[in-house]
Amino acid sequence: MKIGLIAALGLALFGSGCVTIAERRALDEERCRSYGFRPGTDGYANCLLHIELDRSASRRVWVERDYYGPYYGYGFGYGFRRW
C-alpha cells in the first residue's frame, strides 16, 4: 500500500514538470502581451523571437558546460572528448 502511494506521488511529481510545446507557446505569448505588445505587430513577433533565442542560448550553455566544462580532457588521457 505504501509503495503504491509513493509510486503514485512520484509519478505525479515527475509529470507535473512537463510542459507541452503548445503550453510553452501560450506562456510565451502571454508574456509578450504582459509587456504591452499586441498580437500581429512587429514588436510582438520580435518579443517571441527574443524569448526563443534566450531559450536556445540557455540550452547551448548547458550543452557546452557538460561537454566542454572545466574538466574537458582530464581523467581519460590528453585530448579525450566525451562524445
PDB file of C-alpha atoms in Angstrom:
ATOM      1  CA  MET A   1       0.000   0.000   0.000  1.00  0.00           C
ATOM      2  CA  LYS A   2       2.728   2.463   0.948  1.00  0.00           C
ATOM      3  CA  ILE A   3       4.843   1.590  -2.083  1.00  0.00           C
ATOM      4  CA  GLY A   4       1.907   2.208  -4.411  1.00  0.00           C
ATOM      5  CA  LEU A   5       1.196   5.550  -2.773  1.00  0.00           C
ATOM      6  CA  ILE A   6       4.839   6.582  -3.000  1.00  0.00           C
ATOM      7  CA  ALA A   7       4.985   5.485  -6.652  1.00  0.00           C
ATOM      8  CA  ALA A   8       1.805   7.438  -7.469  1.00  0.00           C
ATOM      9  CA  LEU A   9       3.121  10.575  -5.755  1.00  0.00           C
ATOM     10  CA  GLY A  10       6.455  10.237  -7.532  1.00  0.00           C
ATOM     11  CA  LEU A  11       4.755   9.846 -10.902  1.00  0.00           C
ATOM     12  CA  ALA A  12       2.533  12.857 -10.232  1.00  0.00           C
ATOM     13  CA  LEU A  13       5.549  14.934  -9.219  1.00  0.00           C
ATOM     14  CA  PHE A  14       7.502  13.821 -12.286  1.00  0.00           C
ATOM     15  CA  GLY A  15       4.618  14.564 -14.656  1.00  0.00           C
ATOM     16  CA  SER A  16       3.856  17.967 -13.195  1.00  0.00           C
ATOM     17  CA  GLY A  17       7.097  19.440 -14.525  1.00  0.00           C
ATOM     18  CA  CYS A  18       6.284  18.672 -18.152  1.00  0.00           C
ATOM     19  CA  VAL A  19       5.125  21.463 -20.435  1.00  0.00           C
ATOM     20  CA  THR A  20       3.967  20.767 -23.978  1.00  0.00           C
ATOM     21  CA  ILE A  21       5.068  22.881 -26.903  1.00  0.00           C
ATOM     22  CA  ALA A  22       1.592  24.438 -27.185  1.00  0.00           C
ATOM     23  CA  GLU A  23       1.571  25.316 -23.484  1.00  0.00           C
ATOM     24  CA  ARG A  24       5.047  26.845 -23.739  1.00  0.00           C
ATOM     25  CA  ARG A  25       3.952  28.895 -26.773  1.00  0.00           C
ATOM     26  CA  ALA A  26       0.870  30.121 -24.894  1.00  0.00           C
ATOM     27  CA  LEU A  27       3.039  31.137 -21.936  1.00  0.00           C
ATOM     28  CA  ASP A  28       5.412  32.995 -24.264  1.00  0.00           C
ATOM     29  CA  GLU A  29       2.509  34.797 -25.943  1.00  0.00           C
ATOM     30  CA  GLU A  30       1.057  35.767 -22.561  1.00  0.00           C
ATOM     31  CA  ARG A  31       4.455  37.072 -21.502  1.00  0.00           C
ATOM     32  CA  CYS A  32       4.708  39.270 -24.599  1.00  0.00           C
ATOM     33  CA  ARG A  33       1.153  40.549 -24.112  1.00  0.00           C
ATOM     34  CA  SER A  34       2.014  41.394 -20.495  1.00  0.00           C
ATOM     35  CA  TYR A  35       4.845  43.566 -21.825  1.00  0.00           C
ATOM     36  CA  GLY A  36       2.261  45.537 -23.805  1.00  0.00           C
ATOM     37  CA  PHE A  37       2.790  44.074 -27.277  1.00  0.00           C
ATOM     38  CA  ARG A  38      -0.286  43.324 -29.374  1.00  0.00           C
ATOM     39  CA  PRO A  39      -0.536  40.149 -31.490  1.00  0.00           C
ATOM     40  CA  GLY A  40       0.140  40.747 -35.168  1.00  0.00           C
ATOM     41  CA  THR A  41       2.646  43.566 -34.672  1.00  0.00           C
ATOM     42  CA  ASP A  42       6.364  43.552 -35.361  1.00  0.00           C
ATOM     43  CA  GLY A  43       7.133  44.176 -31.690  1.00  0.00           C
ATOM     44  CA  TYR A  44       5.117  41.106 -30.701  1.00  0.00           C
ATOM     45  CA  ALA A  45       6.965  38.941 -33.228  1.00  0.00           C
ATOM     46  CA  ASN A  46      10.313  40.303 -32.024  1.00  0.00           C
ATOM     47  CA  CYS A  47       9.335  39.594 -28.419  1.00  0.00           C
ATOM     48  CA  LEU A  48       8.554  35.953 -29.266  1.00  0.00           C
ATOM     49  CA  LEU A  49      11.792  35.720 -31.232  1.00  0.00           C
ATOM     50  CA  HIS A  50      13.865  37.045 -28.327  1.00  0.00           C
ATOM     51  CA  ILE A  51      12.239  34.628 -25.900  1.00  0.00           C
ATOM     52  CA  GLU A  52      13.100  31.715 -28.193  1.00  0.00           C
ATOM     53  CA  LEU A  53      16.656  32.993 -28.695  1.00  0.00           C
ATOM     54  CA  ASP A  54      17.114  33.247 -24.925  1.00  0.00           C
ATOM     55  CA  ARG A  55      15.837  29.688 -24.539  1.00  0.00           C
ATOM     56  CA  SER A  56      18.246  28.451 -27.235  1.00  0.00           C
ATOM     57  CA  ALA A  57      21.162  30.246 -25.599  1.00  0.00           C
ATOM     58  CA  SER A  58      20.318  28.644 -22.252  1.00  0.00           C
ATOM     59  CA  ARG A  59      20.271  25.181 -23.854  1.00  0.00           C
ATOM     60  CA  ARG A  60      23.590  25.900 -25.560  1.00  0.00           C
ATOM     61  CA  VAL A  61      25.171  26.919 -22.246  1.00  0.00           C
ATOM     62  CA  TRP A  62      24.108  23.634 -20.647  1.00  0.00           C
ATOM     63  CA  VAL A  63      25.482  21.576 -23.546  1.00  0.00           C
ATOM     64  CA  GLU A  64      28.781  23.434 -23.602  1.00  0.00           C
ATOM     65  CA  ARG A  65      29.096  23.149 -19.833  1.00  0.00           C
ATOM     66  CA  ASP A  66      28.520  19.389 -19.973  1.00  0.00           C
ATOM     67  CA  TYR A  67      30.879  18.669 -22.878  1.00  0.00           C
ATOM     68  CA  TYR A  68      33.461  21.420 -22.651  1.00  0.00           C
ATOM     69  CA  GLY A  69      33.435  22.128 -18.940  1.00  0.00           C
ATOM     70  CA  PRO A  70      36.380  22.750 -16.622  1.00  0.00           C
ATOM     71  CA  TYR A  71      37.441  19.086 -16.741  1.00  0.00           C
ATOM     72  CA  TYR A  72      37.460  18.780 -20.512  1.00  0.00           C
ATOM     73  CA  GLY A  73      40.168  16.325 -21.486  1.00  0.00           C
ATOM     74  CA  TYR A  74      41.139  15.345 -17.943  1.00  0.00           C
ATOM     75  CA  GLY A  75      40.890  11.850 -16.484  1.00  0.00           C
ATOM     76  CA  PHE A  76      40.806   9.891 -19.737  1.00  0.00           C
ATOM     77  CA  GLY A  77      44.039  10.939 -21.327  1.00  0.00           C
ATOM     78  CA  TYR A  78      45.206  14.019 -23.123  1.00  0.00           C
ATOM     79  CA  GLY A  79      42.664  15.409 -25.559  1.00  0.00           C
ATOM     80  CA  PHE A  80      39.946  12.840 -24.945  1.00  0.00           C
ATOM     81  CA  ARG A  81      36.487  14.015 -25.950  1.00  0.00           C
ATOM     82  CA  ARG A  82      33.468  12.814 -24.024  1.00  0.00           C
ATOM     83  CA  TRP A  83      31.272  12.305 -27.040  1.00  0.00           C
TER      84      TRP A  83
END
